[in-house]
Amino acid sequence: GCVYLGWRGYQIPDCSLINMAPFFTDPQVIADVEEHIAVVLNHVNVYTHVAYKNDPTILGWDLMNGGGSPPEWTKTIADYVRGIDARHLILSDASNAGLKNVDACVSFIYPHWKQGMDFAQPRIDACARARKPYIAYEYGWDRTNWPTLPSFRRFLATLASNREVAGDAFWALELRSRPIPADVTDPQEAATGESGEWWALTVPPRTTLVNSAADMRARTAAIVAHNRTMASPVPARRRG
């Protein structure tokens, strides 16, 4: 959002997702966003020769990282996306669940960032009231989110047992051959800040400043088992 604002001459100190108000209201900035969206949705993949708006491997379009965006802006953008793409889900925060073209609610679940189940549950409930499914489209998997393997398994079981939760995904899968994303060298910063030292799950597993390879392997196995459960027919899953 701050990049779009910069293009139109806005200079907002400490601009961020929570501090970029003109992004949501300036007509020219909104038009820039819509132009960008049209280019992306109509882009034809050079390998598959399928436009993204028709690609069956894409689940949907998230309108804002973390899901949260003002309802008026969300309606404008969701309606615009739907006018180009009728095949994919449009995803947003539970506060926008009542909008016609918002198909599913999304949120993070990161105890690391003080966004645990107490953060997610009200959003799950709001989505249910709006008769929209909820997706935990990013959850933390490591010990800074769930200190022990049993506590992580209990969290996954909570998601699997709640029929209002349509799906979930951890953040984030990385190849061991690649450098650790957002890497730092200070152990304290690695465990408390924004670093792939804690959130990057690698295959094969490896030891980082935060996670051991053995714990990463065990948590990977828990995720694989959980994904099998989530992929099972709904009647096999119980309402939480």
mmCIF file of C-alpha atoms in Angstrom, residues 1-206:
data_model
loop_
_atom_site.group_PDB
_atom_site.id
_atom_site.type_symbol
_atom_site.label_atom_id
_atom_site.label_comp_id
_atom_site.label_asym_id
_atom_site.label_seq_id
_atom_site.Cartn_x
_atom_site.Cartn_y
_atom_site.Cartn_z
ATOM 1 C CA GLY A 1 0.000 0.000 0.000
ATOM 2 C CA CYS A 2 2.814 2.407 0.858
ATOM 3 C CA VAL A 3 4.353 1.838 -2.588
ATOM 4 C CA TYR A 4 1.106 2.869 -4.294
ATOM 5 C CA LEU A 5 0.953 5.961 -2.099
ATOM 6 C CA GLY A 6 4.525 6.864 -2.992
ATOM 7 C CA TRP A 7 3.668 6.702 -6.677
ATOM 8 C CA ARG A 8 1.004 9.349 -6.096
ATOM 9 C CA GLY A 9 3.206 11.633 -4.043
ATOM 10 C CA TYR A 10 2.123 10.647 -0.532
ATOM 11 C CA GLN A 11 4.900 10.770 2.062
ATOM 12 C CA ILE A 12 3.565 9.161 5.228
ATOM 13 C CA PRO A 13 6.028 8.811 8.131
ATOM 14 C CA ASP A 14 6.257 5.224 9.323
ATOM 15 C CA CYS A 15 3.860 4.107 6.604
ATOM 16 C CA SER A 16 2.636 0.541 7.183
ATOM 17 C CA LEU A 17 -0.435 -1.661 6.889
ATOM 18 C CA ILE A 18 -1.825 0.035 9.995
ATOM 19 C CA ASN A 19 -0.785 3.537 8.955
ATOM 20 C CA MET A 20 -1.681 4.224 5.320
ATOM 21 C CA ALA A 21 -5.169 5.760 5.450
ATOM 22 C CA PRO A 22 -5.118 7.475 2.005
ATOM 23 C CA PHE A 23 -4.533 4.093 0.375
ATOM 24 C CA PHE A 24 -8.125 3.164 1.195
ATOM 25 C CA THR A 25 -9.771 6.446 0.176
ATOM 26 C CA ASP A 26 -7.863 8.183 -2.634
ATOM 27 C CA PRO A 27 -9.740 7.467 -5.919
ATOM 28 C CA GLN A 28 -6.566 7.551 -8.017
ATOM 29 C CA VAL A 29 -4.750 5.138 -5.709
ATOM 30 C CA ILE A 30 -7.749 2.792 -5.789
ATOM 31 C CA ALA A 31 -7.729 2.997 -9.581
ATOM 32 C CA ASP A 32 -4.027 2.095 -9.548
ATOM 33 C CA VAL A 33 -4.783 -0.931 -7.402
ATOM 34 C CA GLU A 34 -7.550 -2.020 -9.761
ATOM 35 C CA GLU A 35 -5.264 -1.631 -12.771
ATOM 36 C CA HIS A 36 -2.662 -3.819 -11.064
ATOM 37 C CA ILE A 37 -5.306 -6.421 -10.192
ATOM 38 C CA ALA A 38 -6.474 -6.587 -13.811
ATOM 39 C CA VAL A 39 -2.930 -7.180 -15.024
ATOM 40 C CA VAL A 40 -2.396 -10.003 -12.513
ATOM 41 C CA LEU A 41 -5.717 -11.756 -13.078
ATOM 42 C CA ASN A 42 -5.409 -11.584 -16.855
ATOM 43 C CA HIS A 43 -1.759 -12.644 -16.899
ATOM 44 C CA VAL A 44 -1.218 -15.887 -18.788
ATOM 45 C CA ASN A 45 1.237 -18.274 -17.157
ATOM 46 C CA VAL A 46 4.046 -18.860 -19.646
ATOM 47 C CA TYR A 47 4.394 -22.505 -18.555
ATOM 48 C CA THR A 48 0.748 -23.601 -18.362
ATOM 49 C CA HIS A 49 -0.702 -21.094 -20.867
ATOM 50 C CA VAL A 50 -3.588 -20.525 -18.434
ATOM 51 C CA ALA A 51 -4.582 -17.074 -17.194
ATOM 52 C CA TYR A 52 -4.437 -16.736 -13.424
ATOM 53 C CA LYS A 53 -8.147 -15.921 -13.361
ATOM 54 C CA ASN A 54 -8.795 -19.394 -14.821
ATOM 55 C CA ASP A 55 -6.081 -21.358 -13.007
ATOM 56 C CA PRO A 56 -7.607 -24.255 -10.998
ATOM 57 C CA THR A 57 -4.497 -24.538 -8.801
ATOM 58 C CA ILE A 58 -5.195 -21.151 -7.201
ATOM 59 C CA LEU A 59 -7.510 -21.210 -4.175
ATOM 60 C CA GLY A 60 -8.426 -17.552 -4.088
ATOM 61 C CA TRP A 61 -7.403 -13.943 -3.774
ATOM 62 C CA ASP A 62 -6.512 -12.361 -0.447
ATOM 63 C CA LEU A 63 -7.345 -8.661 -0.573
ATOM 64 C CA MET A 64 -5.058 -7.623 2.296
ATOM 65 C CA ASN A 65 -2.295 -9.383 4.195
ATOM 66 C CA GLY A 66 -3.881 -10.587 7.420
ATOM 67 C CA GLY A 67 -7.357 -10.102 5.988
ATOM 68 C CA GLY A 68 -8.175 -6.788 7.636
ATOM 69 C CA SER A 69 -9.280 -3.916 5.400
ATOM 70 C CA PRO A 70 -12.033 -1.271 5.676
ATOM 71 C CA PRO A 71 -15.447 -2.546 4.511
ATOM 72 C CA GLU A 72 -16.025 0.172 1.891
ATOM 73 C CA TRP A 73 -12.622 -0.422 0.256
ATOM 74 C CA THR A 74 -13.087 -4.177 0.550
ATOM 75 C CA LYS A 75 -16.456 -4.034 -1.201
ATOM 76 C CA THR A 76 -15.025 -1.922 -4.018
ATOM 77 C CA ILE A 77 -12.058 -4.226 -4.589
ATOM 78 C CA ALA A 78 -13.999 -7.470 -4.106
ATOM 79 C CA ASP A 79 -16.616 -6.349 -6.624
ATOM 80 C CA TYR A 80 -13.862 -5.410 -9.065
ATOM 81 C CA VAL A 81 -12.125 -8.779 -8.704
ATOM 82 C CA ARG A 82 -15.411 -10.623 -9.149
ATOM 83 C CA GLY A 83 -16.064 -8.679 -12.335
ATOM 84 C CA ILE A 84 -12.943 -10.238 -13.840
ATOM 85 C CA ASP A 85 -12.722 -13.580 -12.074
ATOM 86 C CA ALA A 86 -15.795 -15.680 -11.281
ATOM 87 C CA ARG A 87 -13.831 -18.864 -10.532
ATOM 88 C CA HIS A 88 -11.870 -18.159 -7.374
ATOM 89 C CA LEU A 89 -12.616 -17.381 -3.751
ATOM 90 C CA ILE A 90 -12.229 -13.834 -2.491
ATOM 91 C CA LEU A 91 -10.778 -13.776 1.022
ATOM 92 C CA SER A 92 -10.992 -11.140 3.744
ATOM 93 C CA ASP A 93 -11.307 -10.590 7.482
ATOM 94 C CA ALA A 94 -14.397 -11.646 9.412
ATOM 95 C CA SER A 95 -15.374 -7.974 9.689
ATOM 96 C CA ASN A 96 -16.100 -8.136 5.955
ATOM 97 C CA ALA A 97 -17.910 -11.480 6.005
ATOM 98 C CA GLY A 98 -21.237 -9.841 5.286
ATOM 99 C CA LEU A 99 -20.122 -8.526 1.918
ATOM 100 C CA LYS A 100 -21.626 -10.373 -1.035
ATOM 101 C CA ASN A 101 -18.383 -11.021 -2.890
ATOM 102 C CA VAL A 102 -16.318 -12.021 0.133
ATOM 103 C CA ASP A 103 -16.483 -15.813 0.020
ATOM 104 C CA ALA A 104 -14.411 -16.855 3.025
ATOM 105 C CA CYS A 105 -12.843 -15.352 6.125
ATOM 106 C CA VAL A 106 -9.134 -15.587 6.878
ATOM 107 C CA SER A 107 -6.818 -14.714 9.724
ATOM 108 C CA PHE A 108 -3.430 -15.479 11.193
ATOM 109 C CA ILE A 109 -2.927 -17.673 14.252
ATOM 110 C CA TYR A 110 0.406 -16.729 15.802
ATOM 111 C CA PRO A 111 0.791 -16.882 19.584
ATOM 112 C CA HIS A 112 4.276 -15.551 18.793
ATOM 113 C CA TRP A 113 2.566 -12.254 17.867
ATOM 114 C CA LYS A 114 -0.136 -12.482 20.568
ATOM 115 C CA GLN A 115 -2.585 -13.875 18.006
ATOM 116 C CA GLY A 116 -3.542 -17.239 19.470
ATOM 117 C CA MET A 117 -6.890 -19.019 19.492
ATOM 118 C CA ASP A 118 -8.325 -16.225 21.645
ATOM 119 C CA PHE A 119 -7.632 -13.977 18.645
ATOM 120 C CA ALA A 120 -8.968 -16.433 16.073
ATOM 121 C CA GLN A 121 -12.100 -17.744 17.816
ATOM 122 C CA PRO A 122 -14.141 -14.510 17.628
ATOM 123 C CA ARG A 123 -13.357 -14.401 13.906
ATOM 124 C CA ILE A 124 -14.406 -18.011 13.470
ATOM 125 C CA ASP A 125 -17.666 -17.259 15.282
ATOM 126 C CA ALA A 126 -18.324 -14.111 13.201
ATOM 127 C CA CYS A 127 -17.768 -16.048 9.996
ATOM 128 C CA ALA A 128 -20.174 -18.743 11.141
ATOM 129 C CA ARG A 129 -22.848 -16.123 11.853
ATOM 130 C CA ALA A 130 -22.383 -14.782 8.329
ATOM 131 C CA ARG A 131 -22.541 -18.356 6.986
ATOM 132 C CA LYS A 132 -19.054 -18.061 5.526
ATOM 133 C CA PRO A 133 -16.228 -20.573 6.026
ATOM 134 C CA TYR A 134 -13.114 -19.672 7.998
ATOM 135 C CA ILE A 135 -9.549 -20.439 6.910
ATOM 136 C CA ALA A 136 -6.521 -20.138 9.170
ATOM 137 C CA TYR A 137 -4.338 -19.243 6.257
ATOM 138 C CA GLU A 138 -1.207 -18.749 8.310
ATOM 139 C CA TYR A 139 -0.414 -20.408 11.606
ATOM 140 C CA GLY A 140 2.857 -20.653 13.471
ATOM 141 C CA TRP A 141 4.197 -24.154 13.973
ATOM 142 C CA ASP A 142 7.417 -23.777 15.989
ATOM 143 C CA ARG A 143 8.245 -23.659 19.695
ATOM 144 C CA THR A 144 7.869 -19.858 19.911
ATOM 145 C CA ASN A 145 4.187 -20.400 19.076
ATOM 146 C CA TRP A 146 3.603 -23.766 20.744
ATOM 147 C CA PRO A 147 6.347 -24.502 23.304
ATOM 148 C CA THR A 148 6.040 -28.287 23.133
ATOM 149 C CA LEU A 149 5.106 -30.858 20.524
ATOM 150 C CA PRO A 150 2.039 -31.975 22.553
ATOM 151 C CA SER A 151 0.785 -28.371 22.755
ATOM 152 C CA PHE A 152 1.189 -28.039 18.990
ATOM 153 C CA ARG A 153 -0.708 -31.270 18.415
ATOM 154 C CA ARG A 154 -3.513 -30.052 20.673
ATOM 155 C CA PHE A 155 -3.756 -26.862 18.622
ATOM 156 C CA LEU A 156 -3.994 -28.834 15.379
ATOM 157 C CA ALA A 157 -6.655 -31.057 16.942
ATOM 158 C CA THR A 158 -8.631 -27.928 17.868
ATOM 159 C CA LEU A 159 -8.652 -26.824 14.243
ATOM 160 C CA ALA A 160 -9.558 -30.294 12.972
ATOM 161 C CA SER A 161 -12.444 -30.708 15.416
ATOM 162 C CA ASN A 162 -14.118 -27.422 14.515
ATOM 163 C CA ARG A 163 -16.318 -27.825 11.439
ATOM 164 C CA GLU A 164 -16.397 -24.053 10.963
ATOM 165 C CA VAL A 165 -12.700 -24.236 10.037
ATOM 166 C CA ALA A 166 -12.605 -25.069 6.348
ATOM 167 C CA GLY A 167 -8.842 -25.214 6.038
ATOM 168 C CA ASP A 168 -5.508 -24.057 7.339
ATOM 169 C CA ALA A 169 -1.870 -23.676 6.362
ATOM 170 C CA PHE A 170 1.358 -23.131 8.273
ATOM 171 C CA TRP A 171 3.933 -20.480 7.428
ATOM 172 C CA ALA A 172 6.202 -21.295 5.697
ATOM 173 C CA LEU A 173 7.737 -24.167 3.735
ATOM 174 C CA GLU A 174 11.299 -23.644 2.528
ATOM 175 C CA LEU A 175 13.940 -25.787 0.833
ATOM 176 C CA ARG A 176 16.980 -26.495 2.976
ATOM 177 C CA SER A 177 19.168 -25.526 0.043
ATOM 178 C CA ARG A 178 17.906 -21.944 0.279
ATOM 179 C CA PRO A 179 19.138 -19.357 2.809
ATOM 180 C CA ILE A 180 16.989 -18.837 5.891
ATOM 181 C CA PRO A 181 14.536 -15.995 5.093
ATOM 182 C CA ALA A 182 14.772 -12.752 7.087
ATOM 183 C CA ASP A 183 17.820 -14.222 8.784
ATOM 184 C CA VAL A 184 19.416 -12.767 11.904
ATOM 185 C CA THR A 185 22.412 -13.840 13.976
ATOM 186 C CA ASP A 186 21.331 -12.797 17.469
ATOM 187 C CA PRO A 187 19.613 -15.732 19.274
ATOM 188 C CA GLN A 188 17.289 -13.459 21.257
ATOM 189 C CA GLU A 189 16.185 -11.558 18.172
ATOM 190 C CA ALA A 190 15.842 -14.824 16.263
ATOM 191 C CA ALA A 191 13.367 -16.148 18.837
ATOM 192 C CA THR A 192 11.355 -12.984 19.412
ATOM 193 C CA GLY A 193 11.452 -10.963 16.202
ATOM 194 C CA GLU A 194 10.497 -11.530 12.566
ATOM 195 C CA SER A 195 12.908 -14.204 11.396
ATOM 196 C CA GLY A 196 12.853 -17.405 9.401
ATOM 197 C CA GLU A 197 14.974 -18.822 12.208
ATOM 198 C CA TRP A 198 11.648 -19.659 13.863
ATOM 199 C CA TRP A 199 8.979 -19.684 11.130
ATOM 200 C CA ALA A 200 10.750 -21.321 8.175
ATOM 201 C CA LEU A 201 10.052 -25.056 8.105
ATOM 202 C CA THR A 202 12.635 -26.672 5.854
ATOM 203 C CA VAL A 203 12.717 -29.956 3.967
ATOM 204 C CA PRO A 204 14.892 -31.795 4.852
ATOM 205 C CA PRO A 205 14.774 -30.361 8.396
ATOM 206 C CA ARG A 206 17.687 -28.419 9.817
#
